[in-house]
Coordinates of N, CA, C and O in Angstrom, one line a residue:
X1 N 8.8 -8.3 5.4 CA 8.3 -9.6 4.9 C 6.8 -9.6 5.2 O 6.4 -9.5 6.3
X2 N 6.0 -9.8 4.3 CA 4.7 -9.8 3.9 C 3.8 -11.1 3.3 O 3.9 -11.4 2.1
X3 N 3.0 -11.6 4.1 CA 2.0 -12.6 3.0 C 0.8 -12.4 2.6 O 0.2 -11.8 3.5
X4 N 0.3 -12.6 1.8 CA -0.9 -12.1 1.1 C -2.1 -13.7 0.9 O -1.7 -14.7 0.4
X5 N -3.3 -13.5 1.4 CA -3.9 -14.9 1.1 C -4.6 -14.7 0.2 O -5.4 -15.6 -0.1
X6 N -4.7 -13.4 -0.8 CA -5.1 -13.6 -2.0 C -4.8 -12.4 -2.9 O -4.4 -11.5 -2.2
X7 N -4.7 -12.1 -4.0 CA -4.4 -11.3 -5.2 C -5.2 -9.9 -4.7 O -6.4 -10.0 -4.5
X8 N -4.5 -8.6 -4.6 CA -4.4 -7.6 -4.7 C -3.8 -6.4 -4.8 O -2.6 -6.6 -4.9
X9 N -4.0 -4.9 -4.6 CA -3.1 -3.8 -4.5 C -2.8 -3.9 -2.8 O -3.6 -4.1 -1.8
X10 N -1.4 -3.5 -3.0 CA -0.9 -3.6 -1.3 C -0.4 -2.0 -1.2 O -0.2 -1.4 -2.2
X11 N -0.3 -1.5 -0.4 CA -0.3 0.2 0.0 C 0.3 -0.4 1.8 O -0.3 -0.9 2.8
X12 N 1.9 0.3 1.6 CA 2.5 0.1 2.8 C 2.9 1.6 3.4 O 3.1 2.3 2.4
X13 N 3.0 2.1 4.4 CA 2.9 3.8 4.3 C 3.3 3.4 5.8 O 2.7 2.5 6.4
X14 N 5.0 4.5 6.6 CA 5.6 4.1 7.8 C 5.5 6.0 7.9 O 5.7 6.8 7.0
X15 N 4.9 6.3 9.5 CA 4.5 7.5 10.3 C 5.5 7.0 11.4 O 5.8 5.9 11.9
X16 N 5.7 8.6 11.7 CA 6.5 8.4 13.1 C 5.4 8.4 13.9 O 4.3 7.9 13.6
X17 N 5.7 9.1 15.7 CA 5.1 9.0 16.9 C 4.0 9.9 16.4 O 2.8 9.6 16.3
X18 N 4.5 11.2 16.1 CA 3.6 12.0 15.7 C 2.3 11.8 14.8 O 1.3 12.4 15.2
X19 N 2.4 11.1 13.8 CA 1.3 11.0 13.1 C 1.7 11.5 11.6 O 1.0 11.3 10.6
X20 N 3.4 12.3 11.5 CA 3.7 12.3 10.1 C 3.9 11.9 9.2 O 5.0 12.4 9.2
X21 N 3.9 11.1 7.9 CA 4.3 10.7 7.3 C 5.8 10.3 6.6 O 6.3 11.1 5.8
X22 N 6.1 9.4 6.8 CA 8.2 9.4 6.5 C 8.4 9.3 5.5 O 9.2 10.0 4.9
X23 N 7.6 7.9 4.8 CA 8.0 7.3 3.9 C 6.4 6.0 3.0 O 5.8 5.0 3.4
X24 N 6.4 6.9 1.6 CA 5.6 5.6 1.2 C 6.3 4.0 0.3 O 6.5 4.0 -0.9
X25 N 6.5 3.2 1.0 CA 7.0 2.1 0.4 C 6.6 1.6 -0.5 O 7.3 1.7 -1.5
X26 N 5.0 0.9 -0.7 CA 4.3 0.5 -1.1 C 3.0 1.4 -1.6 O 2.2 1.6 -0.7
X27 N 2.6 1.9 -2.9 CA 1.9 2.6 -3.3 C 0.7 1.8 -4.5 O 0.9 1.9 -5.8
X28 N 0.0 1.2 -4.0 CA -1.0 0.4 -4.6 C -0.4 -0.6 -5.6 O -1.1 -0.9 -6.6
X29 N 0.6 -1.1 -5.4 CA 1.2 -2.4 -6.2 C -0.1 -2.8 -6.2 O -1.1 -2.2 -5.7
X30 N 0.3 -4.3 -7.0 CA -0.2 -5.2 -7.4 C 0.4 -6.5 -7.2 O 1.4 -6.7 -7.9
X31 N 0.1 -7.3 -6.3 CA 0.6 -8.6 -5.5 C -0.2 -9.7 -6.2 O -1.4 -9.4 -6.2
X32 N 0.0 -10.7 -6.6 CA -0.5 -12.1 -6.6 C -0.7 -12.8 -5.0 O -0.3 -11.9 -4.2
X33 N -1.0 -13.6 -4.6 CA -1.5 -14.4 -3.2 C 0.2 -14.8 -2.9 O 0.9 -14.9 -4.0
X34 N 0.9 -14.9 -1.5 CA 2.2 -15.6 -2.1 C 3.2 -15.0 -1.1 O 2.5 -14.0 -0.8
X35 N 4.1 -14.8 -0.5 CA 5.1 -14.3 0.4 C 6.1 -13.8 -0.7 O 6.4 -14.3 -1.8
X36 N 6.4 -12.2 0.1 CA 6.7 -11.5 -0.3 C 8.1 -10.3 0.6 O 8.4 -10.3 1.8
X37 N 8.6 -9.6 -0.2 CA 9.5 -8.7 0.7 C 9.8 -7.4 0.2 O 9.7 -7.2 -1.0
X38 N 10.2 -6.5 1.3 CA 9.7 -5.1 0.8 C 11.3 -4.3 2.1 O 11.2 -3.9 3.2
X39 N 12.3 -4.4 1.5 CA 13.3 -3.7 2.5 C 12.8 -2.2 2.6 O 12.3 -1.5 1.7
X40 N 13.1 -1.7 4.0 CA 13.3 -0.4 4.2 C 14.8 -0.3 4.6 O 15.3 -1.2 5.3
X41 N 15.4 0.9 4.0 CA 16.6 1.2 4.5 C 16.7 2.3 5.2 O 17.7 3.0 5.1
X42 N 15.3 2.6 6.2 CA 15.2 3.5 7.1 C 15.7 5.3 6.5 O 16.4 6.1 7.1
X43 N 15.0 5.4 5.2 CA 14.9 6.9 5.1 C 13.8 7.4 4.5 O 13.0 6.6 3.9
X44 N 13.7 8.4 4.5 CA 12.2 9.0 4.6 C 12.2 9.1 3.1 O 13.2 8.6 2.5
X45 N 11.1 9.8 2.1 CA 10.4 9.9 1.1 C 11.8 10.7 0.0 O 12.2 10.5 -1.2
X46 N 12.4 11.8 1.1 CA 13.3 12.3 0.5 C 14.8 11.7 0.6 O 15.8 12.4 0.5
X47 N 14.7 10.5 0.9 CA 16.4 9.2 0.9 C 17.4 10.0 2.1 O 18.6 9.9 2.3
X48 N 16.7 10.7 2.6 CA 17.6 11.5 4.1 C 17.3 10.3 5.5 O 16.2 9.8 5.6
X49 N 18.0 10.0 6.1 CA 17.8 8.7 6.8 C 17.5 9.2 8.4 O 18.3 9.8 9.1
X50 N 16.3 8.7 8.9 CA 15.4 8.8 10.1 C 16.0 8.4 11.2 O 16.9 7.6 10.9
X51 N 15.8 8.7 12.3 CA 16.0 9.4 13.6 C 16.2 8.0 13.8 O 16.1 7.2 12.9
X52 N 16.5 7.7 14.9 CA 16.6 6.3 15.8 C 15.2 6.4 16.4 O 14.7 7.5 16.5
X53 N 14.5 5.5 16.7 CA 13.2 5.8 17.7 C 12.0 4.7 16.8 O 12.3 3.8 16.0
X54 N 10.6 5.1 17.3 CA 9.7 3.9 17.1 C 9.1 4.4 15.8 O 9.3 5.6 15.5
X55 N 8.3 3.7 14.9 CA 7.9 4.1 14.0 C 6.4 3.2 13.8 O 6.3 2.2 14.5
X56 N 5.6 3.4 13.2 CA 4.3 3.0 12.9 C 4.2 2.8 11.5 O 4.5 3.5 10.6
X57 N 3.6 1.6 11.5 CA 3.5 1.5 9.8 C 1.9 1.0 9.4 O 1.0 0.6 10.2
X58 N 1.8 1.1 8.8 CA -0.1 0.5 8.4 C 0.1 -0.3 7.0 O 0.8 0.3 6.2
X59 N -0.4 -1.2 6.7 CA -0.2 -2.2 5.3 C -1.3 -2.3 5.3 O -2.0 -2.3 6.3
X60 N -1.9 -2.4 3.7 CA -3.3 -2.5 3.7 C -3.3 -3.3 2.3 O -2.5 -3.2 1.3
X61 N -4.2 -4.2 2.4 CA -4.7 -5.0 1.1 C -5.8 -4.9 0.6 O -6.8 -5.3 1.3
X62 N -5.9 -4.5 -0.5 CA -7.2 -4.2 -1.4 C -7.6 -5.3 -2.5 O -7.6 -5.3 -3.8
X63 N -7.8 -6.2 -1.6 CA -8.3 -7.4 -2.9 C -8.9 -7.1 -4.1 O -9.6 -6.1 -4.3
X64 N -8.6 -8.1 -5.0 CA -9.2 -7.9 -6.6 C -10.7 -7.6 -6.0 O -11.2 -6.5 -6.1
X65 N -11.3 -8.8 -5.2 CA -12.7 -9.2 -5.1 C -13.4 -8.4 -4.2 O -14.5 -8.6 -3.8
X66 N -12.5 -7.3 -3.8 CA -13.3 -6.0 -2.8 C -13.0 -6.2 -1.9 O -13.4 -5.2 -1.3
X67 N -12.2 -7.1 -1.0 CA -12.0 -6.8 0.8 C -11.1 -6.2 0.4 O -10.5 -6.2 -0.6
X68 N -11.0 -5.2 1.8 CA -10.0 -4.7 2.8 C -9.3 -5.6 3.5 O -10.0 -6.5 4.1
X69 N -7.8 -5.7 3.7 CA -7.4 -6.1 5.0 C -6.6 -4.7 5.6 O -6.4 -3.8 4.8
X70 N -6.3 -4.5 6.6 CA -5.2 -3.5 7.2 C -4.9 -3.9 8.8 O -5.6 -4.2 9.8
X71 N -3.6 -3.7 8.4 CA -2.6 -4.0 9.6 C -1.6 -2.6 10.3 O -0.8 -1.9 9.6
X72 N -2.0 -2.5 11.3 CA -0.9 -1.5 12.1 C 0.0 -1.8 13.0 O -0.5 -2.5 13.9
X73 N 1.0 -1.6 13.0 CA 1.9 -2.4 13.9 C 3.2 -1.4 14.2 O 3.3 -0.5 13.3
X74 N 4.0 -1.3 15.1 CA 4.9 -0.4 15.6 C 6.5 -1.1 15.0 O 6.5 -2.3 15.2
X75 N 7.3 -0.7 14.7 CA 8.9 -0.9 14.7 C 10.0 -0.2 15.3 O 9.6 0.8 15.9
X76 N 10.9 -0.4 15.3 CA 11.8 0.5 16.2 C 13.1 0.6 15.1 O 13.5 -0.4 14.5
X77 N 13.7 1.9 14.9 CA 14.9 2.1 14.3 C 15.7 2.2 15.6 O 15.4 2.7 16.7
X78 N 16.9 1.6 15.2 CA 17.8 1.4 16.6 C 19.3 2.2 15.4 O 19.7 2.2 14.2
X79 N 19.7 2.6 16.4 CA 21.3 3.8 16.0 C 22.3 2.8 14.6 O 23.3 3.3 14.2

């Protein structure tokens, strides 16, 4: 679940501890301003389904009008 306070491309991308890449969710959509939702069903890029343990994700908003926002934050897959 995601809000956006103004219109742009959103780029959602979840790495494990390591720093590898699992899975890209969100690949430069295009969002209007507005709440929003984005399920993961906890499997990696290739639909093979990830370890139990913490994961890191980064969300980034690329407004129409040129900001940046980005967000990093940790999750946990549980068994």
């Amino acid at each position: 679940l995601f809000s956006l306070p103004y219109s742009g491309n959103v780029y959602l991308t979840i790495y494990n501890r390591a720093g590898e890449k699992v899975r890209k969710l969100i690949n430069g959509r295009h969002y209007s301003q507005g709440i929003y939702e984005e399920p993961w069903n906890a499997t990696n890029d290739w639909g093979k389904k990830v370890s139990p343990g913490v994961y890191i994700y980064i969300f980034e908003l690329k407004g129409d009008t040129g900001g940046l926002n980005k967000i990093v934050k940790k999750t946990a897959i549980l068994k």
